[in-house]
Amino acid sequence: MKTRRFRSTATSPGIAIGKIYRLHNRGAAFMRTWIREQDVDGEILRFRTAIQKSKEQLSHIQAKMCRFQGDDQIKILESHRMFLQDDMFVAATITHVSESMINAEWALDKTLAHLKLSFLNVDEEYFRERLQDIDYVGRRVMNNLMGSPEMPLSELPAGEIILVAHDISPCEVAGIPRDRVRGFVMEGGGETSHSAIISRALEIPALFGLKGIVEQVSDDEIAVVDGMKGLLIASPHKRELEQYRTVQEKYVALERILLQDIDLPAETKDGHRIRIDANMELVEELPSIDEHGAEGVGLYRTEYLFLNRLDEPSEEEQLANYIEVLTALDPRPVTIRTIDLGGDKISPSHSYESQTNPALGLRAIRLCLRELPMFKVQLRALLRASMHGNLRILLPMISSMEELTRVKRVISDVKRELTTKKIAYNPDVPVGIMIEVPAAAIMSPELALECDFFSIGTNDLIQYSLAIDRGNELVSDLYNPFHPAVLRMIRMTVDAAKKAKIPVAVCGELAGEPLAVTLMVAMGLDSISMNPISIPRIKKLLRAITQRQSKTLLRDVLKLKTAGEVENLLRKRTSHLLPGEVRQLDILGGQEEKVNV
């Protein structure tokens, strides 16, 4: 069969090789029937029985997972169980039965359609991906109503399998037989879907969002899942397949070698120490943070607490979440960013008219200052949680002294309120700001005197500095972290922090880029924060260089005029410094071009 390549966003890294096994759409057709008045109670009873059976099934899966997975992944299943008792789901279906005089299957389908329509109207990928959770739960209840349970994945055929499906629920991912399933591919989902979270936690190579893939591949066809490049290769050539087998062996071996040193300090050969932290979005990532040797959390994005729901999380709910993270990592520092909603992250509980340029509109701290009750709830929860760990509060998208002054006034008000009510909190919690717009970088000498630390968000700083929308494929190739203007703003910000004697960090994707590490060491950053999977490689690299060499390189880089010149010089002057393991991983990560035939 002809070789085909399918691309998606790299979500769960690693290399998987096996034969394709397709799970076709497993939602069976159901009958739509009108019912009589005397049949209503019977249909409602059938529906409640199916609900109860679904709860029991999920409880059984949770109990089984508890023996080998722990609490984090179980919470995803718990959210499914909670959905089974939500009035928007249960009461609405019963109302459809009794008022529309239709059978339970039809009523359930109407309820699910209405719920999914509500989610579709939200322009936010993470929130739209909760559609999958509705599908998973709805499909389970429908199957129980119809008496047609699905084949469990534990009954998959023997052999090394690449599972290809329209969708696979989080509980199915958690129960995937690892002795058979080497990787999986889904038409739906994305990097923030619950299935993706669990696949990363289990370190199963996986790809998401490959529309129509079930119909474009065949059962028993040999395939390669390249989770590092976001690539599925169906029917690879023999030579390409053998090269991928070699890549797979090297990847596993090198990861094992890097993980052996995760507890060693991130220190250059001449003794310069830099803290390596992790970025996180969900508590499900805590095990990965520990396993990859993070010294703390440099960026906890709290907006995802708000996006996975139709209402705002309460103060107590947020408090429990923050305490869980702080306690799990104590005494390591945890930097929790206040809500960065708006832009491309819209909560359905705050509907605003569509903004022509959302990235330049009402978002982040601007939204918080407009929605003070919501902001104060989060600040109260954060301050109360400060008694349970090493908390630092981070304010996003500060662009002026006026904004920082206003926020500090709000924080003082919240502290007074807690003091009046005799609620314990740490009054000395550090409060820092993100430097992610050019105005903040230019004003950094003044801003540094009014906050406790800086965290440079390179993702947005690059976007705003170069006037480039990363999501726009027409200009995304112009997005370059090595643009001289970006590097000069980072240097300016670090210098301002050092002069004011406050800590400064980088928490954008640049932090995990091996080519950039020497520059960050030279600039004197106190910490860098990245995806946990990148930490072992960056730590290894840091232990192979010296700050003295890095400073010499930085001086030469800052004289250059183009991003291309910067990248070429970095490759020329740093490639020989990379430890063998880091060089090999870089080669593996870019191996697609090397194995094509």
Coordinates of N, CA and C in Angstrom, one line a residue, residues 139-249:
R139 N -22.8 8.4 25.7 CA -22.7 7.1 25.0 C -22.8 6.0 26.0
R140 N -22.2 6.1 27.1 CA -22.3 5.0 28.2 C -23.7 4.9 28.6
V141 N -24.4 6.0 28.9 CA -25.8 5.9 29.4 C -26.7 5.3 28.2
M142 N -26.5 5.7 27.0 CA -27.3 5.2 25.9 C -27.1 3.7 25.7
N143 N -25.9 3.3 25.8 CA -25.6 1.8 25.7 C -26.3 1.0 26.8
N144 N -26.3 1.6 28.0 CA -27.0 0.9 29.1 C -28.5 0.9 28.9
L145 N -29.0 2.0 28.3 CA -30.4 2.1 28.0 C -30.8 1.0 27.0
M146 N -30.0 0.8 26.0 CA -30.3 -0.1 24.9 C -29.8 -1.6 25.2
G147 N -29.1 -1.7 26.4 CA -28.6 -3.1 26.7 C -27.6 -3.6 25.7
S148 N -26.7 -2.6 25.2 CA -25.7 -3.1 24.3 C -24.3 -2.5 24.7
P149 N -23.7 -3.1 25.7 CA -22.4 -2.6 26.1 C -21.3 -2.7 25.0
E150 N -20.4 -1.8 25.1 CA -19.3 -1.8 24.1 C -18.3 -2.8 24.4
M151 N -17.5 -3.3 23.4 CA -16.4 -4.2 23.6 C -15.3 -3.4 24.4
P152 N -14.9 -3.9 25.6 CA -13.8 -3.3 26.3 C -12.5 -3.4 25.6
L153 N -11.7 -2.4 25.7 CA -10.4 -2.4 25.0 C -9.5 -3.5 25.5
S154 N -9.8 -4.1 26.7 CA -9.0 -5.2 27.2 C -9.2 -6.4 26.3
E155 N -10.2 -6.4 25.5 CA -10.4 -7.6 24.6 C -9.9 -7.4 23.2
L156 N -9.0 -6.4 23.0 CA -8.4 -6.2 21.7 C -7.5 -7.4 21.3
P157 N -7.3 -7.6 20.0 CA -6.6 -8.7 19.6 C -5.1 -8.6 20.0
A158 N -4.4 -9.8 20.1 CA -3.0 -9.8 20.5 C -2.1 -9.1 19.4
G159 N -0.9 -8.7 19.8 CA 0.0 -8.1 18.8 C 0.3 -6.6 19.2
E160 N 1.2 -6.0 18.5 CA 1.5 -4.6 18.7 C 0.6 -3.8 17.8
I161 N -0.3 -3.0 18.5 CA -1.4 -2.3 17.9 C -1.2 -0.8 17.9
I162 N -1.6 -0.1 16.8 CA -1.8 1.3 16.8 C -3.3 1.5 16.7
L163 N -3.9 1.9 17.8 CA -5.4 2.1 17.9 C -5.8 3.4 17.2
V164 N -6.7 3.3 16.2 CA -7.2 4.4 15.5 C -8.7 4.5 15.7
A165 N -9.2 5.7 16.2 CA -10.6 5.8 16.6 C -11.2 7.2 16.4
H166 N -12.5 7.2 16.3 CA -13.1 8.6 16.3 C -12.8 9.3 17.6
D167 N -13.0 8.6 18.7 CA -12.7 9.1 20.0 C -12.5 7.9 21.0
I168 N -11.7 8.1 22.0 CA -11.4 7.2 23.1 C -11.6 7.9 24.4
S169 N -12.4 7.4 25.3 CA -12.7 8.2 26.5 C -11.5 8.1 27.4
P170 N -11.4 9.0 28.4 CA -10.3 9.0 29.3 C -10.2 7.7 30.1
C171 N -11.4 7.1 30.5 CA -11.3 5.9 31.2 C -10.8 4.7 30.3
E172 N -11.1 4.8 29.1 CA -10.6 3.8 28.1 C -9.1 3.9 27.9
V173 N -8.6 5.2 27.8 CA -7.2 5.4 27.7 C -6.5 4.9 28.9
A174 N -7.0 5.1 30.1 CA -6.4 4.7 31.3 C -6.4 3.2 31.4
G175 N -7.3 2.5 30.8 CA -7.3 1.0 30.8 C -6.8 0.4 29.6
I176 N -6.1 1.1 28.7 CA -5.5 0.5 27.5 C -4.5 -0.5 27.9
P177 N -4.6 -1.7 27.3 CA -3.6 -2.8 27.6 C -2.3 -2.4 27.0
R178 N -1.3 -2.0 27.8 CA 0.0 -1.6 27.3 C 0.8 -2.7 26.6
D179 N 0.5 -3.9 26.9 CA 1.2 -5.0 26.3 C 0.8 -5.2 24.8
R180 N -0.3 -4.6 24.4 CA -0.7 -4.6 23.0 C -0.8 -3.3 22.3
V181 N -1.3 -2.3 23.0 CA -1.5 -1.0 22.3 C -0.2 -0.2 22.5
R182 N 0.5 0.1 21.4 CA 1.7 0.8 21.5 C 1.5 2.4 21.4
G183 N 0.4 2.7 20.7 CA 0.1 4.1 20.5 C -1.3 4.2 20.0
F184 N -1.9 5.4 20.0 CA -3.2 5.6 19.5 C -3.4 6.9 18.8
V185 N -4.4 7.0 17.9 CA -4.7 8.1 17.1 C -6.2 8.4 17.2
M186 N -6.6 9.7 17.4 CA -8.0 10.0 17.5 C -8.3 11.1 16.5
E187 N -9.6 11.0 16.0 CA -10.0 12.1 15.1 C -10.3 13.4 15.9
G188 N -10.8 13.2 17.2 CA -11.1 14.4 18.0 C -10.0 14.7 19.0
G189 N -10.3 15.7 19.8 CA -9.4 16.0 20.9 C -8.3 16.9 20.5
G190 N -7.5 17.2 21.5 CA -6.3 18.1 21.3 C -5.5 18.0 22.5
E191 N -4.5 18.9 22.6 CA -3.5 18.7 23.7 C -4.0 19.0 25.1
T192 N -5.2 19.6 25.2 CA -5.7 19.9 26.6 C -6.9 19.0 26.9
S193 N -7.2 18.0 26.0 CA -8.3 17.1 26.3 C -7.9 16.1 27.4
H194 N -8.9 15.6 28.1 CA -8.6 14.7 29.2 C -7.9 13.5 28.7
S195 N -8.3 13.0 27.5 CA -7.6 11.8 27.0 C -6.1 12.1 26.7
A196 N -5.8 13.3 26.2 CA -4.4 13.7 26.0 C -3.6 13.8 27.3
I197 N -4.3 14.3 28.3 CA -3.6 14.4 29.6 C -3.2 13.1 30.2
I198 N -4.2 12.1 30.1 CA -3.9 10.8 30.6 C -2.8 10.1 29.7
S199 N -2.9 10.3 28.4 CA -1.9 9.7 27.5 C -0.5 10.2 27.9
R200 N -0.4 11.5 28.2 CA 0.9 12.0 28.6 C 1.4 11.4 29.9
A201 N 0.4 11.3 30.8 CA 0.8 10.8 32.2 C 1.2 9.3 32.1
L202 N 0.7 8.6 31.1 CA 1.0 7.2 31.0 C 2.2 7.0 30.0
E203 N 2.6 8.2 29.3 CA 3.7 8.2 28.3 C 3.4 7.2 27.2
I204 N 2.1 7.3 26.7 CA 1.7 6.6 25.5 C 1.8 7.5 24.3
P205 N 2.6 7.2 23.3 CA 2.6 8.1 22.1 C 1.2 8.2 21.5
A206 N 0.7 9.4 21.3 CA -0.6 9.6 20.8 C -0.7 10.9 19.9
L207 N -1.7 10.8 19.0 CA -2.0 12.0 18.1 C -3.5 12.3 18.2
F208 N -3.8 13.6 18.2 CA -5.2 14.0 18.3 C -5.6 14.9 17.2
G209 N -6.9 15.0 16.9 CA -7.4 16.0 15.9 C -7.1 15.6 14.5
L210 N -6.9 14.3 14.2 CA -6.7 13.9 12.7 C -8.1 13.6 12.1
K211 N -8.8 14.6 11.6 CA -10.1 14.4 11.1 C -10.2 13.4 10.0
G212 N -11.1 12.5 10.0 CA -11.4 11.6 9.0 C -10.3 10.4 8.9
I213 N -9.5 10.3 9.9 CA -8.4 9.3 9.8 C -8.9 7.9 9.8
V214 N -10.0 7.6 10.5 CA -10.5 6.2 10.5 C -10.8 5.7 9.1
E215 N -11.3 6.6 8.3 CA -11.6 6.1 6.9 C -10.4 6.2 5.9
Q216 N -9.3 6.8 6.4 CA -8.2 6.9 5.5 C -7.1 5.9 5.7
V217 N -7.3 5.0 6.7 CA -6.3 4.0 6.9 C -7.0 2.6 7.0
S218 N -6.3 1.5 7.0 CA -6.9 0.2 6.9 C -6.4 -0.7 8.1
D219 N -7.2 -1.6 8.5 CA -6.8 -2.5 9.5 C -5.6 -3.3 9.1
D220 N -4.7 -3.7 10.0 CA -3.5 -4.5 9.8 C -2.5 -3.7 9.0
E221 N -2.7 -2.5 8.7 CA -1.7 -1.7 8.0 C -0.6 -1.3 9.0
I222 N 0.7 -1.5 8.6 CA 1.8 -1.1 9.5 C 1.8 0.5 9.5
A223 N 2.0 1.0 10.8 CA 2.0 2.5 10.9 C 3.0 2.9 12.0
V224 N 3.5 4.1 11.9 CA 4.4 4.7 12.8 C 3.7 5.9 13.4
V225 N 3.6 6.0 14.8 CA 3.1 7.2 15.4 C 4.4 8.0 16.0
D226 N 4.6 9.1 15.4 CA 5.8 10.0 15.9 C 5.2 11.1 16.7
G227 N 5.1 10.8 18.0 CA 4.5 11.8 18.9 C 5.3 13.1 19.1
M228 N 6.6 13.1 18.7 CA 7.4 14.2 18.8 C 7.2 15.2 17.7
K229 N 6.9 14.7 16.5 CA 6.6 15.6 15.4 C 5.2 15.7 15.0
G230 N 4.3 15.0 15.8 CA 2.9 15.1 15.4 C 2.6 14.4 14.1
L231 N 3.1 13.2 13.9 CA 3.1 12.6 12.5 C 2.7 11.2 12.6
L232 N 1.7 10.8 11.8 CA 1.3 9.4 11.6 C 1.8 9.0 10.2
I233 N 2.6 7.9 10.1 CA 3.0 7.4 8.8 C 2.4 6.0 8.6
A234 N 1.5 5.9 7.6 CA 0.8 4.7 7.3 C 1.5 4.0 6.1
S235 N 1.8 2.7 6.3 CA 2.6 1.9 5.3 C 3.9 2.5 5.0
P236 N 4.8 2.8 6.0 CA 6.1 3.3 5.6 C 6.9 2.4 4.8
H237 N 7.8 2.9 4.0 CA 8.8 2.0 3.3 C 9.6 1.2 4.2
K238 N 10.1 0.1 3.7 CA 10.9 -0.8 4.6 C 12.1 -0.1 5.2
R239 N 12.8 0.7 4.4 CA 14.0 1.4 5.0 C 13.6 2.4 6.0
E240 N 12.5 3.1 5.8 CA 12.0 4.1 6.7 C 11.5 3.5 8.0
L241 N 10.9 2.3 7.9 CA 10.4 1.6 9.1 C 11.6 1.2 9.9
E242 N 12.6 0.6 9.3 CA 13.8 0.2 10.1 C 14.5 1.4 10.8
Q243 N 14.5 2.5 10.1 CA 15.2 3.6 10.7 C 14.3 4.1 11.9
Y244 N 13.0 4.1 11.8 CA 12.2 4.4 12.9 C 12.3 3.5 14.1
R245 N 12.5 2.2 13.8 CA 12.8 1.3 14.9 C 14.1 1.6 15.6
T246 N 15.1 2.0 14.9 CA 16.3 2.5 15.5 C 16.1 3.8 16.3
V247 N 15.3 4.7 15.7 CA 15.0 5.9 16.4 C 14.3 5.6 17.7
Q248 N 13.3 4.7 17.7 CA 12.5 4.3 18.8 C 13.4 3.8 20.0
E249 N 14.4 2.9 19.6 CA 15.3 2.3 20.6 C 16.1 3.4 21.2

